[in-house]
Coordinates of C-alpha atoms and ligand atoms in Angstrom, one line a residue:
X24 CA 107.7 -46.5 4.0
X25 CA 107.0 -46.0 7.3
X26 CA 104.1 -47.8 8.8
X27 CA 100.7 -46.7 10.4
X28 CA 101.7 -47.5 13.6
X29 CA 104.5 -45.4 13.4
X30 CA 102.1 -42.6 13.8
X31 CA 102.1 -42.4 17.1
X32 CA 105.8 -41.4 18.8
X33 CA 106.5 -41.5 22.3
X34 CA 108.3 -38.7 23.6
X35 CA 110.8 -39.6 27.1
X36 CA 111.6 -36.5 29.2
X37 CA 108.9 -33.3 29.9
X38 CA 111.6 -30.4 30.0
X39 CA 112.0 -27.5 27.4
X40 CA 112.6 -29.8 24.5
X41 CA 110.5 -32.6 25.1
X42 CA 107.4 -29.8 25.2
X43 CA 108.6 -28.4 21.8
X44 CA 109.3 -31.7 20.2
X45 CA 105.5 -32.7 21.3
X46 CA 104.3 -29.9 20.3
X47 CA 106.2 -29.9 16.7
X48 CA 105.3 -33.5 16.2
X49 CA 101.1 -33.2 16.8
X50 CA 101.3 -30.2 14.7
X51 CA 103.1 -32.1 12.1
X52 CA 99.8 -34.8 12.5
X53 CA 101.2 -37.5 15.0
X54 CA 100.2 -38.7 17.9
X55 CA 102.1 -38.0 20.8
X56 CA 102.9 -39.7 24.1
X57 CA 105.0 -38.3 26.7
X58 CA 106.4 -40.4 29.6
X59 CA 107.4 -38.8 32.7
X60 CA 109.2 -40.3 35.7
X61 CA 106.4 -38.5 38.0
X62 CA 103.4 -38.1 35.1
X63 CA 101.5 -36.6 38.0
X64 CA 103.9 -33.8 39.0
X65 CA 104.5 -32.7 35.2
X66 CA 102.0 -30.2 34.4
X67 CA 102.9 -30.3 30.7
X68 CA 99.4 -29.7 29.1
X69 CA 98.8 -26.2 31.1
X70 CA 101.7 -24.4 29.1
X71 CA 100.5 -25.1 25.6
X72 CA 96.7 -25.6 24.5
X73 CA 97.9 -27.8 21.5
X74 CA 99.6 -30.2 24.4
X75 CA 96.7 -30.9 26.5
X76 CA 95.8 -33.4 23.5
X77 CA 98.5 -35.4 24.0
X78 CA 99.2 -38.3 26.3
X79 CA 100.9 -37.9 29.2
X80 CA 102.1 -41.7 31.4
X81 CA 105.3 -43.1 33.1
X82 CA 108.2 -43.6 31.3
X83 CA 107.5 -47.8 31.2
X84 CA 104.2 -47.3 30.2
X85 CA 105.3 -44.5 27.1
X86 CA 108.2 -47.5 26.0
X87 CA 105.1 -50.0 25.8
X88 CA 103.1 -48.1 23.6
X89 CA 105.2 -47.0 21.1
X90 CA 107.8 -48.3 18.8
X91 CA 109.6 -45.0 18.1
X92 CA 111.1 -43.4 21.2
X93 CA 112.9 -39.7 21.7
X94 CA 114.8 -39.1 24.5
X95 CA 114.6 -35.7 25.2
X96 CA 116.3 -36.3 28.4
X97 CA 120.2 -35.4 29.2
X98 CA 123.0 -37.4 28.6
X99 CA 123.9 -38.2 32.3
X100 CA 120.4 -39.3 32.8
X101 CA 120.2 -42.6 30.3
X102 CA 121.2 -45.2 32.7
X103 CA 119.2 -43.9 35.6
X104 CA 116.3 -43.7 33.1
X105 CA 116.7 -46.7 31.1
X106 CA 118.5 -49.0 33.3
X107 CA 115.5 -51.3 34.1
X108 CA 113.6 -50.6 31.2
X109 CA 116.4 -52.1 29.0
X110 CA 114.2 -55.2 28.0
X111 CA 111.4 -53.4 27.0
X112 CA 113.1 -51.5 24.3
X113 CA 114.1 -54.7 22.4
X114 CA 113.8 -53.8 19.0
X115 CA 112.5 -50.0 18.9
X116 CA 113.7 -46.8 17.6
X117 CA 115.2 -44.8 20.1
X118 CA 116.0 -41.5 19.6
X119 CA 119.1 -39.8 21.0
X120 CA 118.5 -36.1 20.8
X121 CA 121.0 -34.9 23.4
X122 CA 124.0 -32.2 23.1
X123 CA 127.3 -32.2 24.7
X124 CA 129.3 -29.5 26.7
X125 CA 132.2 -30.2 24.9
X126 CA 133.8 -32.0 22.3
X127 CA 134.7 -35.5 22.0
X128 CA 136.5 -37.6 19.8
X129 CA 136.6 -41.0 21.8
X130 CA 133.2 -41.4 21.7
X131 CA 129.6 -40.0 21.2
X132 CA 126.3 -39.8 23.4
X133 CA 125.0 -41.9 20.8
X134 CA 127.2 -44.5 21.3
X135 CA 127.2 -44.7 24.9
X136 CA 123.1 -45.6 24.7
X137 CA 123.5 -48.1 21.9
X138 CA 125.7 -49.6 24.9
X139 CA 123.3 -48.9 27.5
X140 CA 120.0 -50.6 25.2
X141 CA 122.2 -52.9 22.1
X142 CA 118.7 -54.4 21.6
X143 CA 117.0 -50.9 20.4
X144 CA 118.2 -49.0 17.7
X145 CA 119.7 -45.8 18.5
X146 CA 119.2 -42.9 16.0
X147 CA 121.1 -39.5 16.4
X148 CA 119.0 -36.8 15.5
X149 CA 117.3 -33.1 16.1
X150 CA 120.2 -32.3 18.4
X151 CA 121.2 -29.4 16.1
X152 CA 117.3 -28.3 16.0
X153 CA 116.6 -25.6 19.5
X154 CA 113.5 -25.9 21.3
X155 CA 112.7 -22.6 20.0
X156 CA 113.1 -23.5 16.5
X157 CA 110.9 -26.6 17.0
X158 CA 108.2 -24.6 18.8
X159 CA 107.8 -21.4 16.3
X160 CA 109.0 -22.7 13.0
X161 CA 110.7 -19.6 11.9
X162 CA 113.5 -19.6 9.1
X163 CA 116.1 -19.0 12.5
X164 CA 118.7 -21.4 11.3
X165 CA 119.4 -24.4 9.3
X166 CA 116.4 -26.7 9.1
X167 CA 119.3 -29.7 8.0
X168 CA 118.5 -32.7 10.3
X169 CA 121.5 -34.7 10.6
X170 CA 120.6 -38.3 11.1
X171 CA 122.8 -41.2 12.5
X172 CA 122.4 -44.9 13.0
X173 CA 123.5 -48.7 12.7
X174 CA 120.0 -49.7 11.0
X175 CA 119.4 -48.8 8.2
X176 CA 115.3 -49.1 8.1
X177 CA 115.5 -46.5 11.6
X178 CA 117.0 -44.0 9.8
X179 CA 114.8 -44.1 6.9
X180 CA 112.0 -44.0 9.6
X181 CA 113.5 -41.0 11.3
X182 CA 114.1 -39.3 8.3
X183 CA 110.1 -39.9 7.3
X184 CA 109.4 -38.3 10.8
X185 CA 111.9 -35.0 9.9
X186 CA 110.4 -34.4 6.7
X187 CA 106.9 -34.6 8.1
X188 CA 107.8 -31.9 10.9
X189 CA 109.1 -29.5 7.6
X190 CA 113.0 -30.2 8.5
X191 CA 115.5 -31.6 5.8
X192 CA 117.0 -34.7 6.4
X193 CA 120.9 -35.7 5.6
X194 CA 121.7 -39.3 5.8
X195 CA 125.4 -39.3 7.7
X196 CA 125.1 -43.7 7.9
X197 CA 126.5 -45.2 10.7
X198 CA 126.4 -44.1 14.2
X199 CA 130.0 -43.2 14.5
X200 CA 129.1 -40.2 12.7
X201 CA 127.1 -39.1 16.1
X202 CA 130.7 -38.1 17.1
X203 CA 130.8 -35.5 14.1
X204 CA 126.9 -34.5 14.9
X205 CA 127.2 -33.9 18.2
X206 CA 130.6 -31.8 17.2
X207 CA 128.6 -29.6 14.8
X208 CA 126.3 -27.0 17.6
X209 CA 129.7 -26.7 19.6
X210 CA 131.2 -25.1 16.3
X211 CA 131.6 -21.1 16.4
X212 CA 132.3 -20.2 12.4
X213 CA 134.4 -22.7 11.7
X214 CA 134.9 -22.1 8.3
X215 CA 135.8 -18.4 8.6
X216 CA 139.0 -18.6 10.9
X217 CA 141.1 -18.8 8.2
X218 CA 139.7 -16.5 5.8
X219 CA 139.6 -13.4 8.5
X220 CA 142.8 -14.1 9.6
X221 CA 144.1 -13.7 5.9
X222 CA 142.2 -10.5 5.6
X223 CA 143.4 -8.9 8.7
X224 CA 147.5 -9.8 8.0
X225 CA 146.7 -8.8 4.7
X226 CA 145.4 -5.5 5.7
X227 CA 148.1 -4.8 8.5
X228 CA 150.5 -5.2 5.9
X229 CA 148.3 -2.5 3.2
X230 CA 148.2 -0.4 6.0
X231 CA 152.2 -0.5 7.2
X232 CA 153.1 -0.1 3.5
X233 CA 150.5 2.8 3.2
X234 CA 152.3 4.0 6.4
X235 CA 155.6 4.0 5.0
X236 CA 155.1 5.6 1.9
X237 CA 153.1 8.7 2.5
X238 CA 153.9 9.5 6.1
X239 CA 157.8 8.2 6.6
X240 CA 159.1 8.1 3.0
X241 CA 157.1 11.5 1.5
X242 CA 155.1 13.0 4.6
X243 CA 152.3 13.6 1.4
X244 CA 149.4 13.4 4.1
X245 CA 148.4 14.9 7.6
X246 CA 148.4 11.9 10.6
X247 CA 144.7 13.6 10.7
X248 CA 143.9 11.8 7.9
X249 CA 144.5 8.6 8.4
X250 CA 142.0 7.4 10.1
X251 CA 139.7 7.7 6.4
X252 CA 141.7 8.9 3.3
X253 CA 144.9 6.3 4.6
X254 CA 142.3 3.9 6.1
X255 CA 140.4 4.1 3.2
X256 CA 143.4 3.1 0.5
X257 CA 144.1 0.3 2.8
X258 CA 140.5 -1.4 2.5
X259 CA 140.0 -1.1 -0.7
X260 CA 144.0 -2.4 -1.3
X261 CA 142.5 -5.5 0.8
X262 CA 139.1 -5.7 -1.0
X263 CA 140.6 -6.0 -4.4
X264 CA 143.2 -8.5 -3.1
X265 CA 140.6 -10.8 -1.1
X266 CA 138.2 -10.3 -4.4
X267 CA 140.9 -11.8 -6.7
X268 CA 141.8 -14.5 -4.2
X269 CA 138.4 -15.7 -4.1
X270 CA 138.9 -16.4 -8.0
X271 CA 142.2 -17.6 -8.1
X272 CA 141.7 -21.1 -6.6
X273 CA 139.6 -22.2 -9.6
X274 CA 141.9 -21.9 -11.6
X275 CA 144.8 -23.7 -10.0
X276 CA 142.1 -26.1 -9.8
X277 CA 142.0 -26.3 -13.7
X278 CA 146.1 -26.4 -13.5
X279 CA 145.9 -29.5 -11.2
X280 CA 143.4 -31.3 -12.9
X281 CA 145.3 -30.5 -16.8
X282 CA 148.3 -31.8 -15.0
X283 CA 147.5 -35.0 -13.6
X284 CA 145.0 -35.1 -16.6
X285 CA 142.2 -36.3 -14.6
X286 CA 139.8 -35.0 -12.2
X287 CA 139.5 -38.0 -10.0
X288 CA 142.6 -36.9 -7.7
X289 CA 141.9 -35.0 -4.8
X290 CA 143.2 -31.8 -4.9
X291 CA 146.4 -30.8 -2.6
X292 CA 145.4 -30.0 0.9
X293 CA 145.8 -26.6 1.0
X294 CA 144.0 -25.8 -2.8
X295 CA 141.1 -27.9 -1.4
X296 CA 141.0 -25.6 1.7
X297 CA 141.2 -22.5 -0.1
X298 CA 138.4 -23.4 -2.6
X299 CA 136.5 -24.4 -0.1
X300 CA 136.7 -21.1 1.5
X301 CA 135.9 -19.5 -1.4
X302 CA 132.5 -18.2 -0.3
X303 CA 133.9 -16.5 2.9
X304 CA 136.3 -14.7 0.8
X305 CA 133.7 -13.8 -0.8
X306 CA 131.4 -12.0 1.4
X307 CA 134.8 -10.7 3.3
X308 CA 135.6 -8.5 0.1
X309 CA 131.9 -7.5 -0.6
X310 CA 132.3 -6.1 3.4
X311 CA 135.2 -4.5 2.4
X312 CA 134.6 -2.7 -0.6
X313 CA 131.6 -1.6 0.6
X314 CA 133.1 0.0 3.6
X315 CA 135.7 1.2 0.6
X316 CA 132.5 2.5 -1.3
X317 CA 131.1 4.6 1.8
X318 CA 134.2 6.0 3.0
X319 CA 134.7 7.7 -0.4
X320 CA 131.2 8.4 -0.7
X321 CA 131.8 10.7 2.2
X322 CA 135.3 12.2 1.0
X323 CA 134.2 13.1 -2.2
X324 CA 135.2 16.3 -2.6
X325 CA 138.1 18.0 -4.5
X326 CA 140.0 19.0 -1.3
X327 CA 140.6 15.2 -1.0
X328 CA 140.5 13.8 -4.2
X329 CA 142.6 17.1 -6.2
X330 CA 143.2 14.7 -9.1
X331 CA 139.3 14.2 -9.8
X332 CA 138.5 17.5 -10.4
X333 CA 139.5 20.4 -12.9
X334 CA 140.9 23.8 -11.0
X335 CA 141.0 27.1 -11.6
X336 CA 143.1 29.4 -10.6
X337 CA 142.0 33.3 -9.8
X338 CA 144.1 35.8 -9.9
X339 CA 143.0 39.0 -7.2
X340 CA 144.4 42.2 -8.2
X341 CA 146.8 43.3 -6.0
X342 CA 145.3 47.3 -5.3
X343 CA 141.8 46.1 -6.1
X344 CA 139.7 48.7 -5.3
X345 CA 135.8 47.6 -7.3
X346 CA 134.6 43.8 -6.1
X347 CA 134.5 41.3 -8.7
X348 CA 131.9 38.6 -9.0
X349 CA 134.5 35.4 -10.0
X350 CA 131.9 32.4 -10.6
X351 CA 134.1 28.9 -9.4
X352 CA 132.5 26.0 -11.0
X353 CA 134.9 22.6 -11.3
X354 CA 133.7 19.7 -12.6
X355 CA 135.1 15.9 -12.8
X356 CA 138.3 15.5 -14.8
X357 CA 137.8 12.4 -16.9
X358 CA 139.5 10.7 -14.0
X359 CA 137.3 11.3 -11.7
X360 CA 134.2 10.6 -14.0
X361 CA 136.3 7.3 -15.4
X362 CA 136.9 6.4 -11.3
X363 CA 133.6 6.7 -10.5
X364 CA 131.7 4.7 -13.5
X365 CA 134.1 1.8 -13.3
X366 CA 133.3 1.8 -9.1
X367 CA 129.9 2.2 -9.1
X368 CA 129.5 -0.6 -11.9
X369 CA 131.7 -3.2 -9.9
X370 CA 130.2 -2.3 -7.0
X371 CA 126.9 -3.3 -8.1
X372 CA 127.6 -6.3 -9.6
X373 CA 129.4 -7.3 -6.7
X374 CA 126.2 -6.7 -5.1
X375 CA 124.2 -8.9 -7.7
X376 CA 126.2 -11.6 -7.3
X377 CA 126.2 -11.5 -3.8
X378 CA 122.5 -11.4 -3.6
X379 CA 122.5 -14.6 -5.6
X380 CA 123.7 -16.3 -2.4
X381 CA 121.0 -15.7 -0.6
X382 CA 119.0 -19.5 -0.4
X383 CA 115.7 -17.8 -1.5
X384 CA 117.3 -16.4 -4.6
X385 CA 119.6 -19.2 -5.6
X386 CA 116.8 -21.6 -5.2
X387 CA 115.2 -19.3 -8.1
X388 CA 118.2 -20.1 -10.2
X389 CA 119.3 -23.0 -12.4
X390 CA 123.2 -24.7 -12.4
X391 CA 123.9 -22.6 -15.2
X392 CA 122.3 -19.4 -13.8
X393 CA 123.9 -19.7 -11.0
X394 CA 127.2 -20.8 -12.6
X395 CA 127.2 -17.3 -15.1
X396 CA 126.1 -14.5 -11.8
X397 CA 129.2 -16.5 -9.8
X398 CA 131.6 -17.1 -11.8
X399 CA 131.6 -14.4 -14.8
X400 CA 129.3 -11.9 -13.4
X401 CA 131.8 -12.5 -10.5
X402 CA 135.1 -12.2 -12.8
X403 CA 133.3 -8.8 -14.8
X404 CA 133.2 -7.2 -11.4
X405 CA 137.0 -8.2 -10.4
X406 CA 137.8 -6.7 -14.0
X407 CA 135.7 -3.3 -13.2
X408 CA 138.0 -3.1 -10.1
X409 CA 140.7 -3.5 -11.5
X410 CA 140.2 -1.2 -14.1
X411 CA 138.9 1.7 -11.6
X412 CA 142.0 1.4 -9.5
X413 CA 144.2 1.7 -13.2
X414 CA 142.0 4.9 -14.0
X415 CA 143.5 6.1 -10.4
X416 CA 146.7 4.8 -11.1
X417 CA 148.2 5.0 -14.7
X418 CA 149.0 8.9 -15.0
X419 CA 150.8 8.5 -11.8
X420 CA 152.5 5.6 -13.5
X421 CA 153.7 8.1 -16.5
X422 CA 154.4 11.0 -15.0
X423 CA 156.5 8.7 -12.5
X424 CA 157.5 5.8 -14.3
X425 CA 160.9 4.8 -12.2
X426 CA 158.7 5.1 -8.7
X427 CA 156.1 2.6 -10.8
X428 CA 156.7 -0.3 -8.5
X429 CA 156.7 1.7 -5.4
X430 CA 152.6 2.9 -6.2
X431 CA 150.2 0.9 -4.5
X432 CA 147.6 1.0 -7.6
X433 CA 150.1 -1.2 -9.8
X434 CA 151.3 -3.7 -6.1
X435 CA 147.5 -3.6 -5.5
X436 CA 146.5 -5.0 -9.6
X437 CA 149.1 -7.5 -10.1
X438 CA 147.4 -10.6 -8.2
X439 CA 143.8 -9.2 -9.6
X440 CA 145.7 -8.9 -13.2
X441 CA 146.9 -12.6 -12.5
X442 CA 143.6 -14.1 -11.5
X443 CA 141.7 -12.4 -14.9
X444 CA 145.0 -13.3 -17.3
X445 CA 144.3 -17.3 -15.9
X446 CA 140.7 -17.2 -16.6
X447 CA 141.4 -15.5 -19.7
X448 CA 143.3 -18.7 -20.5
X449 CA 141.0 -20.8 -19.3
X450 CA 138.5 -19.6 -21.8
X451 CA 140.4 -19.8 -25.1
X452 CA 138.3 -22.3 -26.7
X453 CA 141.0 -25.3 -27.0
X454 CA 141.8 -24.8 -23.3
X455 CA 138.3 -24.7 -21.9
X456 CA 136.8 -27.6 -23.9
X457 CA 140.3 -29.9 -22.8
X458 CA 139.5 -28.9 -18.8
X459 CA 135.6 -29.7 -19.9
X460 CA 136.7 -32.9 -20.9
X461 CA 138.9 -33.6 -17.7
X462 CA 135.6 -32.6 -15.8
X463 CA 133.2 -34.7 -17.7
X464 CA 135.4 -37.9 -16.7
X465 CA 138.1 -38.5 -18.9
X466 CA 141.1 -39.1 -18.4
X467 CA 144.8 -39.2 -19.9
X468 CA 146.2 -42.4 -19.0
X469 CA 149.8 -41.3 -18.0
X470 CA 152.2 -43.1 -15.3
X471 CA 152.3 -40.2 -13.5
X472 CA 147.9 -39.9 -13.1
X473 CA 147.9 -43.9 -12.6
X474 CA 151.0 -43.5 -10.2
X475 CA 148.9 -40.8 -8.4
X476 CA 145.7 -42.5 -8.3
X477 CA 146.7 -45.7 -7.1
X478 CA 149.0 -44.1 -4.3
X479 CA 145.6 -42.3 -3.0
X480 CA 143.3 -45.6 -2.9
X481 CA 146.3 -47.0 -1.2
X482 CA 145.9 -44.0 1.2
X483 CA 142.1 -43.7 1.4
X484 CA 141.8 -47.6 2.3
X485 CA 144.6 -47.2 5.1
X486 CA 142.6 -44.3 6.4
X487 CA 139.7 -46.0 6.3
X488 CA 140.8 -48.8 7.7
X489 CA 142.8 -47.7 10.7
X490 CA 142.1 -43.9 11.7
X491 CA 139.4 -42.3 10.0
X492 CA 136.6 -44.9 10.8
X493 CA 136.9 -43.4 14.7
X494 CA 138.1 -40.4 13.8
X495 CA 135.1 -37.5 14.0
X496 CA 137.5 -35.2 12.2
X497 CA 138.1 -37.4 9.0
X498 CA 136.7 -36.7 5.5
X499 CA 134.7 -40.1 5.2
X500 CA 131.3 -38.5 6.3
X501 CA 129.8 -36.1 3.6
X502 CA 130.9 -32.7 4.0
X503 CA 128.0 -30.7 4.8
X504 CA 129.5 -27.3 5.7
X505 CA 128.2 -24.3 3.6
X506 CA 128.9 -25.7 0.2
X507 CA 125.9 -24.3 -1.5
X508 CA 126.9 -20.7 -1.4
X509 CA 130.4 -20.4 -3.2
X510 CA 131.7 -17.5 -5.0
X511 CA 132.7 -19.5 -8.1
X512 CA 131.5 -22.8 -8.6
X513 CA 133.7 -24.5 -11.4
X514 CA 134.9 -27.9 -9.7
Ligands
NAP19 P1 115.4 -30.1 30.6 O1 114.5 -28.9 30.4 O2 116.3 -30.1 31.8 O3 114.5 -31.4 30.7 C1 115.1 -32.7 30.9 C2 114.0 -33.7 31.3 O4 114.6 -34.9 31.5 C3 113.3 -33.4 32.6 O5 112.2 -32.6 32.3 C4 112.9 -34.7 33.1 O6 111.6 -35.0 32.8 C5 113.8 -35.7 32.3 N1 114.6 -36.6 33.2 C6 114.7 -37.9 33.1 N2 115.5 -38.4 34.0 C7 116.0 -37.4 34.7 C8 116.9 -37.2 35.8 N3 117.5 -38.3 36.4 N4 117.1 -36.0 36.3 C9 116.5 -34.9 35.8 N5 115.7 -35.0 34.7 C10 115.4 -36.2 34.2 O7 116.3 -30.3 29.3 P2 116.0 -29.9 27.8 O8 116.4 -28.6 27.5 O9 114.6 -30.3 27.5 O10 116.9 -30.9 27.0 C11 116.7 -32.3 26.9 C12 117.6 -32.9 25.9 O11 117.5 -32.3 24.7 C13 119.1 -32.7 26.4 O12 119.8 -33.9 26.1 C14 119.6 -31.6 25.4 O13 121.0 -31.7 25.2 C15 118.7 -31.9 24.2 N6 118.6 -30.7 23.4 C16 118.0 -29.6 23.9 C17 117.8 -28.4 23.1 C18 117.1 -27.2 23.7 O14 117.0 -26.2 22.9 N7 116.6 -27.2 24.9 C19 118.2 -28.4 21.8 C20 118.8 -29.6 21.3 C21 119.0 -30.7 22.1 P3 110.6 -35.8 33.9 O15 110.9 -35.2 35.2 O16 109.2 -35.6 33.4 O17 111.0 -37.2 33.8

């Protein structure tokens, strides 16, 4: 618990974030003091009527008062600042707030003050939190704190402090992990690299195949069209493709862990990284089909889609000399009608379970709430899909059935049909309760699990002890990427 006299925080520093963090912290019911190198040149308390309550000193005097320091001051400033007050910080809670330029992997800011002061205790902290996040309190970003530190009792203090001012904190233990904190606000989408990258080879090689087959090998369609009826095949070939991918992984998951016949071996690198990207995938497909949804919104007529609609053909007399009133009505064939029920019901599922993602709404949900709208509200939408692109697809398959693996309905099913057949296994009764088991801890004892097992612990331990300890880029620190939001949630 942290103590009364912990209730007063001094703040180092007057700039943008020192005025914020004051600011946050009074409002959050502390008392602040902020020590300035020229107290009587920093005209903090004219900018913000909540900081004209607050102390304002020199920097020795603020490091007297107070046990629990922030250093809202930059990086290249801690000697200069802290130099001769090193003494005087013998056993407080400093606070290391600052951000780097770019990345390091030798060492962190953190770690360079802890050098400067090894009396104090250096937390890492708030340096993902802006100024302007502190100051207005809106829902802008993440409100995860990440916290950092060789002592144990300062991070429980710091974290007492975050939760007060409404953040959340996450415990990353020692201060090595300052290298991997410091890392995170210099990170542009780093889990969506991959996934887009897919997408787009994916839908060059839709859209080259598309290409090929109606313009080179049957010239079916104008090169006026291809920027929406082609372009449109080609996005919704990706969308259904990206869709099942975002399934697959979970069940190669179920494979590996049936196969080694326990769940306590990490998954293969590359099945770890693709479940993990699972909720990227996700939202990439939901983008697409959606564009897929709008551009035939817009087309939906039966001079682009012939096949939806019925015809009728009128016949003019050739010497017609009285005018005759010919009424043109056409309606949806059953393909069309079929086409559009099976679309519009995937689509808004799709929708559903993407709105699940959001935090506000998943917070509303419990694990197996959540578990049904992702995973088989998810797998009912992928089967919708599937069966609106068969509606589009299988008379063309009968009238044609030697060109069958030339038509990009049945190239464009067969990884979707392959993701629903493995689930379909997955849930036969015998299947699904064995993987339960796996899942719920047990384990076959088989050479080849112990062989595994003890190979990995030989691994882990090796990793620990010579590379990963240093190494910002390890897996020892939890992993607190977007994990919450994932399109299917079985591991
Ligand atoms: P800033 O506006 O430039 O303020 C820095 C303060 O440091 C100055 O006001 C100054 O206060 C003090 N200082 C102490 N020694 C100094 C020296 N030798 N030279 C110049 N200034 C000295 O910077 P800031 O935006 O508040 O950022 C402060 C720290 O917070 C940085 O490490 C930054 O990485 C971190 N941070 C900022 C944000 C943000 O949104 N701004 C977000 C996260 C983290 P006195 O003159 O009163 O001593």
């Amino acid at each position: 618990m942290m103590k009364e006299q912990n209730r007063t925080i001094g703040i180092l520093g007057t700039g943008e974030f020192a005025r914020a963090l004051a600011k946050r912290l009074y409002l959050s019911g502390y008392d602040v003091i902020i020590g300035s190198r020229r107290p009587e040149e920093a005209h903090i308390s004219a900018t913000d009527e909540c900081l004209c309550n607050l102390r304002l000193m020199t920097t020795e005097e603020c490091i007297e008062s107070v046990s629990i320091i922030f250093l809202a001051i930059h990086a290249e400033h801690f000697k200069d600042l802290l130099g001769d007050h090193e003494d005087k910080l013998n056993g407080k809670i400093v606070v290391d707030v600052s951000n780097r330029d770019r990345p390091s992997k030798s060492n962190s800011n953190a770690e360079y003050l802890q050098t400067l002061i090894p009396q104090a205790s250096v937390v890492k902290a708030f340096n993902v939190i802006s100024a302007y996040a502190l100051e207005n309190d809106y829902n802008t970003s993440s409100r995860q704190v990440f916290i950092a530190s060789n002592n144990d009792l300062a991070r429980i203090d710091v974290s007492n402090i975050a939760r007060a001012m409404n953040f959340t904190p996450i415990d990353l233990g020692n201060l090595v992990a300052a290298r991997r904190i410091e890392k995170h606000p210099l990170l542009l989408f780093p889990d969506w690299g991959r996934p887009c990258g897919f997408t787009i080879v994916l839908f060059i090689i839709w859209l080259l195949y598309l290409i090929f087959i109606y313009y080179v090998e049957q010239t079916i369609y104008a090169w006026d069209q291809i920027f929406v009826k082609v372009l449109n095949k080609a996005i919704c070939m990706t969308g259904i493709t990206v869709l099942s991918v975002t399934y697959l992984p979970s069940s190669f998951a179920a494979i590996f862990q049936v196969y080694y016949g326990t769940k306590h071996i990490r998954f293969a690198g590359w099945l770890d990284k693709w479940l993990k990207n699972r909720k990227q995938l996700g939202l990439i497909s939901f983008t697409l089909i959606t564009i897929h949804v709008l551009m035939s919104t817009l087309i939906m007529s039966p001079t682009y889609l012939r096949s939806w609609y019925h015809s009728t053909k009128i016949t003019i007399p050739y010497n017609m000399s009285r005018a005759y009133e010919l009424e043109n009505i056409n309606w949806m064939t059953w393909k069309g009608e079929a086409a559009c029920m099976t679309g519009i019901f995937s689509f808004t599922i799709l929708c559903l379970v993407c709105v699940s993602t959001l935090p506000s709404v998943a917070n509303s949900l419990n694990w197996r709430e959540w578990r049904f709208v992702q995973s088989k509200l998810g797998h009912v939408a992928l089967l919708l899909a599937v069966v609106h692109v068969l509606v589009m697809g299988i008379p063309g398959w009968l009238k044609n059935p030697k060109r069958i693996y030339k038509s990009i309905t049945f190239l464009s099913s067969i990884l979707p049909w392959l993701t629903l057949l493995l689930k379909l296994f997955f849930t036969i009764p015998y299947v699904d309760g064995y993987v339960t088991k796996i899942r719920k801890g047990w384990e076959r004892k088989e050479r080849r699990c112990q062989a595994k097992c003890v190979r990995q612990k030989k691994e882990d331990l090796g990793v620990m002890n010579a590379k990963d300890a240093a190494n910002p880029e390890s897996g020892l620190f939890p992993e607190y990427t977007i994990q919450m939001v994932s399109f299917d949630e079985n591991e």
